[in-house]
PDB file of C-alpha atoms in Angstrom:
ATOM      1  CA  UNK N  13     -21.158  -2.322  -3.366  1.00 78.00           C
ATOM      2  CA  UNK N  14     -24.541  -2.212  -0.557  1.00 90.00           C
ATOM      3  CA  UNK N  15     -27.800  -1.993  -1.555  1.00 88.00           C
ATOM      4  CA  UNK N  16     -27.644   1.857  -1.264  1.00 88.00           C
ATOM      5  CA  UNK N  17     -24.933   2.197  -3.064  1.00 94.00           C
ATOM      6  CA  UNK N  18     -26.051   0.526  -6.386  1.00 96.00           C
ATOM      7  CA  UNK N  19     -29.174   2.492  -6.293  1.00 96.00           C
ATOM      8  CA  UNK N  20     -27.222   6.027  -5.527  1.00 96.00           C
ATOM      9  CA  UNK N  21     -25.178   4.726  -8.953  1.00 97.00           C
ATOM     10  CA  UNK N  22     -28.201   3.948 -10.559  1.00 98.00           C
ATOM     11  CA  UNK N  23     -29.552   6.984  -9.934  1.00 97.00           C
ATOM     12  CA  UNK N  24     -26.993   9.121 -10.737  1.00 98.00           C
ATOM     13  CA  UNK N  25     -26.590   7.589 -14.436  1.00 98.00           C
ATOM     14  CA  UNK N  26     -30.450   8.855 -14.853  1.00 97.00           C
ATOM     15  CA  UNK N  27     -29.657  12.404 -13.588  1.00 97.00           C
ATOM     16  CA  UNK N  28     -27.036  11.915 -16.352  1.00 97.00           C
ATOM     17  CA  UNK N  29     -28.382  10.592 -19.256  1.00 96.00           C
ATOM     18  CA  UNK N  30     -31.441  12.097 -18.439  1.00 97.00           C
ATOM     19  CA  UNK N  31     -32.139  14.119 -21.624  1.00 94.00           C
ATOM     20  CA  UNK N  32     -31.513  11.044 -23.567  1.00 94.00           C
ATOM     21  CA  UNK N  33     -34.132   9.191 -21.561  1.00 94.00           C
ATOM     22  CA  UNK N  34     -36.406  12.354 -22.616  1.00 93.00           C
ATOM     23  CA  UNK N  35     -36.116  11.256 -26.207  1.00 89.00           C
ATOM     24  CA  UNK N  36     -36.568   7.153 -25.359  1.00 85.00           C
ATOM     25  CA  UNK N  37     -39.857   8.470 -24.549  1.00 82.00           C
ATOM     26  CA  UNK N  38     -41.483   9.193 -28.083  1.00 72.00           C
ATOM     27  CA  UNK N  39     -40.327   5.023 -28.764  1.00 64.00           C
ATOM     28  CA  UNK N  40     -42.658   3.373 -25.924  1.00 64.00           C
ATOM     29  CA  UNK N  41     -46.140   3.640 -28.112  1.00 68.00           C
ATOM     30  CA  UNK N  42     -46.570  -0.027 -26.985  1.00 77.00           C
ATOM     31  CA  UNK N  43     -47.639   1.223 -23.370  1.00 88.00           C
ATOM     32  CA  UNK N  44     -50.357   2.842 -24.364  1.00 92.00           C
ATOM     33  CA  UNK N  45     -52.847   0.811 -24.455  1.00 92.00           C
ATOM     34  CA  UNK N  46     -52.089  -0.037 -20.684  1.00 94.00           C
ATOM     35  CA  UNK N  47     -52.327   3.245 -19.655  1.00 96.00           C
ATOM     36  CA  UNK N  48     -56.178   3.229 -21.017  1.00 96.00           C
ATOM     37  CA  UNK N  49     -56.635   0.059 -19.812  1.00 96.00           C
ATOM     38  CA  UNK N  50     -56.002   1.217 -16.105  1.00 98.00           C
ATOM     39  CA  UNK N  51     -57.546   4.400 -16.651  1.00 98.00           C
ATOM     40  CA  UNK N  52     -60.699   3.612 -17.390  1.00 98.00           C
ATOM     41  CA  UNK N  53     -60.738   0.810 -14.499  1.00 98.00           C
ATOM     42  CA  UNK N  54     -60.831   4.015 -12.406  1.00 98.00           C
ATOM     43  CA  UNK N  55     -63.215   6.751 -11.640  1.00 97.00           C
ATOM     44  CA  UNK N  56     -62.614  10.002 -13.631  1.00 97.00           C
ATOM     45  CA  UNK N  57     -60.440  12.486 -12.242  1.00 98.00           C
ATOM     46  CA  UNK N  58     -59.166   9.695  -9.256  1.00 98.00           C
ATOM     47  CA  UNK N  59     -55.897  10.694  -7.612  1.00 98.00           C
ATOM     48  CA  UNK N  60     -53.050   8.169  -8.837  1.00 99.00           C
ATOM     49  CA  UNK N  61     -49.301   7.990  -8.102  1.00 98.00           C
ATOM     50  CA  UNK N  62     -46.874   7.437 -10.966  1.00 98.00           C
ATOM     51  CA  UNK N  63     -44.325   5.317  -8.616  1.00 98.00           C
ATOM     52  CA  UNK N  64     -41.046   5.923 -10.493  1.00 98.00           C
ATOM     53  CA  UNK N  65     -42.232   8.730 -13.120  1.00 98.00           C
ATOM     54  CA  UNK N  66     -38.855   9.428 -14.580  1.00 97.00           C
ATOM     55  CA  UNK N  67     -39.424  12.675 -16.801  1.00 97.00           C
ATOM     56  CA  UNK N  68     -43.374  12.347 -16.593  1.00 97.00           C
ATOM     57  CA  UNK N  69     -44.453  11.064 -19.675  1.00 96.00           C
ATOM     58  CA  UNK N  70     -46.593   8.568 -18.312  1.00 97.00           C
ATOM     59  CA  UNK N  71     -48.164  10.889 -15.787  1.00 97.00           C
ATOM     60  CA  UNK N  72     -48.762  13.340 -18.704  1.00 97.00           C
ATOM     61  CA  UNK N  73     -50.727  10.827 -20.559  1.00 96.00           C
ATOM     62  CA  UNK N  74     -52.455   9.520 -17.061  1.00 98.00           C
ATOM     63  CA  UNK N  75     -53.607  13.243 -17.098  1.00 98.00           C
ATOM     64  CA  UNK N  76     -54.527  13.337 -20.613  1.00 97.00           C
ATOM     65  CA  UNK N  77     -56.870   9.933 -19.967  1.00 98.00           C
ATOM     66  CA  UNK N  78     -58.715  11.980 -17.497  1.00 98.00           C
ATOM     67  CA  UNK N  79     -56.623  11.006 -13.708  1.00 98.00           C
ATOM     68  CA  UNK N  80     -55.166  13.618 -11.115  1.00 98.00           C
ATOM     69  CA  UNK N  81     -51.477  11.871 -11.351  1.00 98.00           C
ATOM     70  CA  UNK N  82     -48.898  13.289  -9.432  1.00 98.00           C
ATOM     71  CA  UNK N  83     -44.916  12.262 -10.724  1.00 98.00           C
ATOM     72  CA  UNK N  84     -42.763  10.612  -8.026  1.00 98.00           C
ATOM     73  CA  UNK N  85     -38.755   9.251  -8.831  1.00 98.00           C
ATOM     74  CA  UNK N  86     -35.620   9.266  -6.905  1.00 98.00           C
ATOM     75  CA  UNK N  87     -33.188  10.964  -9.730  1.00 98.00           C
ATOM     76  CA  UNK N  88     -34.010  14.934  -9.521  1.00 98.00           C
ATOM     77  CA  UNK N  89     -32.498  14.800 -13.303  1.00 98.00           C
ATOM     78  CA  UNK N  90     -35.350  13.292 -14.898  1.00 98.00           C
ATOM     79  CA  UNK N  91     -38.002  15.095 -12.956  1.00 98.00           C
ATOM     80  CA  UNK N  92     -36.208  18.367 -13.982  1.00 97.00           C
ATOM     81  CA  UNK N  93     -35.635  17.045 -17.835  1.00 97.00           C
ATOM     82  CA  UNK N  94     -39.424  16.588 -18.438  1.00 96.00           C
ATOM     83  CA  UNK N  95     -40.900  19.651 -17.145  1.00 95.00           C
ATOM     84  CA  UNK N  96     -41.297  21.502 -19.896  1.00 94.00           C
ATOM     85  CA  UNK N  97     -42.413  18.576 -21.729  1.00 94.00           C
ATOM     86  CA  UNK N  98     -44.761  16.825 -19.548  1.00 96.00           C
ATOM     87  CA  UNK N  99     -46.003  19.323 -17.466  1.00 95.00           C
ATOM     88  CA  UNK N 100     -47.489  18.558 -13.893  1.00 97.00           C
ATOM     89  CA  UNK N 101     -47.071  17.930 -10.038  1.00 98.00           C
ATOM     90  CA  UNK N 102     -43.860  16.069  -9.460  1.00 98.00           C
ATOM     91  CA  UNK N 103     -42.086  14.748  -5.938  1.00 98.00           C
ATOM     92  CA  UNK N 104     -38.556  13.744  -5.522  1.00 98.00           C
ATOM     93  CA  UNK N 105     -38.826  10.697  -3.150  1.00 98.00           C
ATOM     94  CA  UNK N 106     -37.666   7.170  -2.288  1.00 98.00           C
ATOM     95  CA  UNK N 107     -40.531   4.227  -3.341  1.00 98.00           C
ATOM     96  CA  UNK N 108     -39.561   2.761  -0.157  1.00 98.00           C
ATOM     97  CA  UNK N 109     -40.187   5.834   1.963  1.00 98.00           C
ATOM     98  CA  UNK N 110     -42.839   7.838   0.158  1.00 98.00           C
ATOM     99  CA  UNK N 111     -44.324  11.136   1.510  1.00 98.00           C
ATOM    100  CA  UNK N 112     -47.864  10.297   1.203  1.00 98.00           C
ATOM    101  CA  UNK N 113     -50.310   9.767   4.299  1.00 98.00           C
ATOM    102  CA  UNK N 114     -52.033   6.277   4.277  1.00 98.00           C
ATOM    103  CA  UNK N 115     -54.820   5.529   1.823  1.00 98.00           C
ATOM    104  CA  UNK N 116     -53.753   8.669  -0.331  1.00 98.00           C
ATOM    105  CA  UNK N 117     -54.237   7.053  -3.968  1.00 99.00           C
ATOM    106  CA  UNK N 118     -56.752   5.096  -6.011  1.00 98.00           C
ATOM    107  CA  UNK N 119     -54.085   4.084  -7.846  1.00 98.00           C
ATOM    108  CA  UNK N 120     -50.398   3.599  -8.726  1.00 99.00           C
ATOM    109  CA  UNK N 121     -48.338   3.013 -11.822  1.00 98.00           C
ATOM    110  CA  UNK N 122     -45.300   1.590 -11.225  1.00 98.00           C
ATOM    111  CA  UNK N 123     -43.979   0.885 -14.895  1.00 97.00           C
ATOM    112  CA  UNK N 124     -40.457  -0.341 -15.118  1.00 95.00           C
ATOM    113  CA  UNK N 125     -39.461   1.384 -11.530  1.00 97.00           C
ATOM    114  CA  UNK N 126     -39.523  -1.420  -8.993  1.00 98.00           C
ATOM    115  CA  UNK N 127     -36.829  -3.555 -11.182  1.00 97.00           C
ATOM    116  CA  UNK N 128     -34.184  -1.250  -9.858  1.00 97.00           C
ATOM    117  CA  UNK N 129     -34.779  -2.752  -6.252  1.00 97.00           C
ATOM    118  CA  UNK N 130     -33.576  -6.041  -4.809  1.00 97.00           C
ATOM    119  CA  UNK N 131     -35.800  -8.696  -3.217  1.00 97.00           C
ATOM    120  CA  UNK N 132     -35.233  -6.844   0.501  1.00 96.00           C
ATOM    121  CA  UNK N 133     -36.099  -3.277  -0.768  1.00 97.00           C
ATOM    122  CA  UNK N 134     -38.877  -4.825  -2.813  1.00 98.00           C
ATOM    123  CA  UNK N 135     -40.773  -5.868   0.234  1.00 98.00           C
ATOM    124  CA  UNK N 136     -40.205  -2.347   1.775  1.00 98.00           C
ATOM    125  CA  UNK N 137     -41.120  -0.766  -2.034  1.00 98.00           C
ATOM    126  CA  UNK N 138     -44.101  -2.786  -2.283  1.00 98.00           C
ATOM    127  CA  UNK N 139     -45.455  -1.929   1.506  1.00 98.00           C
ATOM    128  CA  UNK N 140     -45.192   1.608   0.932  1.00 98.00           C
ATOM    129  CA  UNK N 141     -47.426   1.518  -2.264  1.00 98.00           C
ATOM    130  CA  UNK N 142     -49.915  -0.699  -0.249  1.00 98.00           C
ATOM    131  CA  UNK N 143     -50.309   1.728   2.636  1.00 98.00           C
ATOM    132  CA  UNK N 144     -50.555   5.169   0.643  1.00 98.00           C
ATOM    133  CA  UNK N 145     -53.100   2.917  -1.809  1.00 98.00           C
ATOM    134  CA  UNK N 146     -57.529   2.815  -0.580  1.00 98.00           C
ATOM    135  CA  UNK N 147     -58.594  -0.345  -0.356  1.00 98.00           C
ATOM    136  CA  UNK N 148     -59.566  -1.449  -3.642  1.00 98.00           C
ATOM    137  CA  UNK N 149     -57.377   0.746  -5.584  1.00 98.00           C
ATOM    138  CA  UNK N 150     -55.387  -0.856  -8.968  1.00 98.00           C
ATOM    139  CA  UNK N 151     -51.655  -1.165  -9.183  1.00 98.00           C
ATOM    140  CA  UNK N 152     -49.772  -1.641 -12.374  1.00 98.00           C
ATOM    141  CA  UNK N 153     -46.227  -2.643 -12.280  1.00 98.00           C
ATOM    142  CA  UNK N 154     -43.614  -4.147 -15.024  1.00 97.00           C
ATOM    143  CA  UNK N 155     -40.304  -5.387 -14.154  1.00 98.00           C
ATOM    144  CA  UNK N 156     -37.839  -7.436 -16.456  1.00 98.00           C
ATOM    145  CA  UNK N 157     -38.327 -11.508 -16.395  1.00 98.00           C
ATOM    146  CA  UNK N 158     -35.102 -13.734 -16.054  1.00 97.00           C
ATOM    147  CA  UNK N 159     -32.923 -14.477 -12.814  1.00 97.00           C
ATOM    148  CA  UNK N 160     -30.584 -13.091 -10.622  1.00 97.00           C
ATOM    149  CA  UNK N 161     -28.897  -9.481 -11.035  1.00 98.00           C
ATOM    150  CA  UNK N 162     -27.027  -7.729 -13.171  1.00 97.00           C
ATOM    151  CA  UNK N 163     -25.596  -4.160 -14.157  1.00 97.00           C
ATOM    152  CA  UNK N 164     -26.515  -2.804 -17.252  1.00 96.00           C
ATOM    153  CA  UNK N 165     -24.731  -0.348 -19.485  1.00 95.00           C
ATOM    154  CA  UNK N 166     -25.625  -1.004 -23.078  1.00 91.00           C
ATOM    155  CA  UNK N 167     -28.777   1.643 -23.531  1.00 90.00           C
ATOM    156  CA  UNK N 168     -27.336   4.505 -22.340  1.00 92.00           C
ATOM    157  CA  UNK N 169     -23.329   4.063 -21.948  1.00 93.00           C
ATOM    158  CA  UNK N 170     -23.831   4.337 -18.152  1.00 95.00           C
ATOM    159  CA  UNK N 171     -24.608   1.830 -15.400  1.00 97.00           C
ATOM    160  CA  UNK N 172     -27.856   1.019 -14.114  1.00 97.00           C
ATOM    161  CA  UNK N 173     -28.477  -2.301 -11.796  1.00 97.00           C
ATOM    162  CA  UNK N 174     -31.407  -4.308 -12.585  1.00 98.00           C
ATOM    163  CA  UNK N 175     -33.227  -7.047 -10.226  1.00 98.00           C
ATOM    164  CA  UNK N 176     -34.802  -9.632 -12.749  1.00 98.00           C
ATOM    165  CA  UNK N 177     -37.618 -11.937 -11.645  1.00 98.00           C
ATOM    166  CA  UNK N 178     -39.083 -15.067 -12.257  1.00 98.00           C
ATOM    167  CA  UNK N 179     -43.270 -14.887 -12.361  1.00 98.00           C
ATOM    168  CA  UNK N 180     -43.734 -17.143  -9.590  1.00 98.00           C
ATOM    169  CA  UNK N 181     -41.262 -15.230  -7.196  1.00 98.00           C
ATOM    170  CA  UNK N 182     -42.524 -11.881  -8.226  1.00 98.00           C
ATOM    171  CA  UNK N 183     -46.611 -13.147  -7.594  1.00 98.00           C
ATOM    172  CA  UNK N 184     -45.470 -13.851  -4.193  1.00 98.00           C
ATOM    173  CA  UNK N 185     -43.930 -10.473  -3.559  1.00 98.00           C
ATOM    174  CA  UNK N 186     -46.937  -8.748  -4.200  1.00 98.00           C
ATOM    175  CA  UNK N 187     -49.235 -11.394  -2.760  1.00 98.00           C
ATOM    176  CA  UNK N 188     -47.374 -10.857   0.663  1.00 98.00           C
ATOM    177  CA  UNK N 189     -47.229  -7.193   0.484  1.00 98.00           C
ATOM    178  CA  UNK N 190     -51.500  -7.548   0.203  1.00 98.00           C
ATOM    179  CA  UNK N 191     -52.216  -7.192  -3.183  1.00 98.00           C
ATOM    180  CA  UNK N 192     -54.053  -9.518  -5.559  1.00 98.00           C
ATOM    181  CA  UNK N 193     -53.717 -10.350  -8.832  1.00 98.00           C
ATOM    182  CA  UNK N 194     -55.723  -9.400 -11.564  1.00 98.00           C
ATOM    183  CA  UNK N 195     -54.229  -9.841 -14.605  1.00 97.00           C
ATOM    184  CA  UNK N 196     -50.828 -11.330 -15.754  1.00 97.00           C
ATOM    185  CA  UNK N 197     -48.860 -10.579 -18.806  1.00 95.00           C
ATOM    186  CA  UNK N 198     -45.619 -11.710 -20.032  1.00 96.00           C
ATOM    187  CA  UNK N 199     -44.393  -9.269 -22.889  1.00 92.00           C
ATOM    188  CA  UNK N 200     -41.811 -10.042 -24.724  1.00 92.00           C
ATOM    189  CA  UNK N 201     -39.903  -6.838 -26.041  1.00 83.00           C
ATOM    190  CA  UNK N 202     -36.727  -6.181 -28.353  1.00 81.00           C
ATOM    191  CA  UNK N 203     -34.262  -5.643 -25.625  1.00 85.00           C
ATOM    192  CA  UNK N 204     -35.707  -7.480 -22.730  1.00 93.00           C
ATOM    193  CA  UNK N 205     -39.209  -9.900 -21.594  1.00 96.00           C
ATOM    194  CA  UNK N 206     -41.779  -8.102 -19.283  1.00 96.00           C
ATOM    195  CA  UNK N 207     -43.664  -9.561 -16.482  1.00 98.00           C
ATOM    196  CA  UNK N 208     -46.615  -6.770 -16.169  1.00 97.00           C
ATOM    197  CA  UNK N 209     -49.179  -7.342 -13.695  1.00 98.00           C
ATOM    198  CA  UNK N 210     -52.379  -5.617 -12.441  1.00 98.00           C
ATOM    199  CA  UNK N 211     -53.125  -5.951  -8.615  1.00 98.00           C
ATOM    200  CA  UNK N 212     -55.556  -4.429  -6.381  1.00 98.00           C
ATOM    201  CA  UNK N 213     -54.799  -3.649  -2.978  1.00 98.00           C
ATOM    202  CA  UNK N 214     -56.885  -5.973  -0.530  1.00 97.00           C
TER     203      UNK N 214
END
């Protein structure tokens, strides 16, 4: 199976499951204080992108913390799952061919989104966030720590494929693509451990 075709699969298990993922939301309390954390590095009512939104919780509380966020994923099943719940401008789009004219955003949270890319589509994930990002404007991104590749199946009965990284390899990524770090985190969660990183775009 290509490149394309693991993400097609991938995204077709969220346009399945994605009611269930709905639910998963209420459990993720621990990103919270993240959220505020890059809010309130920004100016009230800046225009971020939620790179990888699923259903738009996190957008939803972006909004809530005083941001113009606007929603972006690949699977048309989550973005249609969370409407009703968390209400807001949404875009069905590739991260590594967004619709967005350079310099568009002040920000972008990309949560748990870019781990479903491999190190190639990474580099072409990771340039598209730096050219619709200002100068000066703050990513946040999480992906899962460990090595190599794997598909996944256990959460939701389905199969998603995940790219895990080591810290050093994942610094350079984003160093290359022109972003510099800010703050590092390694979080380590029930299921899986977390490198989470703030940037800003240079």
């Amino acid at each position: 199976m290509n490149a394309d075709d693991r993400i097609g699969r991938t995204r077709r298990t969220y346009d399945d499951v994605a009611g269930r993922v709905v639910e998963a939301t209420r459990t993720r309390g621990r990103i919270a204080a993240r959220r505020e954390r890059f809010a309130a590095a920004l100016p009230a009512g800046a225009l971020v992108l939620d790179a990888g939104c699923g259903p738009g919780d996190d957008a939803a509380a972006l909004r809530v913390l005083g941001l113009c966020a606007v929603g972006l994923d690949l699977s048309l099943g989550l973005l249609r799952a969370g409407r009703d719940q968390f209400p807001g401008p949404r875009v069905q789009a590739d991260l590594r061919c967004l619709p967005f004219a350079a310099g568009t955003f002040a920000g972008a949270w990309a949560n748990a989104s870019l781990l479903h890319l491999d190190p190639h589509q990474l580099i072409a994930a990771l340039g598209e966030l730096r050219r619709v990002l200002a100068a000066g404007a703050l990513l946040h991104t999480a992906v899962k720590a460990g090595d190599g590749a794997a598909w996944e199946s256990e959460r939701y009965g389905a199969p998603r494929w995940f790219q895990y990284w080591r810290a050093e390899s994942f610094d350079a990524q984003l160093a290359d693509a022109g972003f510099r770090i800010t703050a590092a985190e390694t979080l380590v969660g029930e299921r899986d451990t977390w490198l989470m990183r703030t940037c800003v775009a240079e």
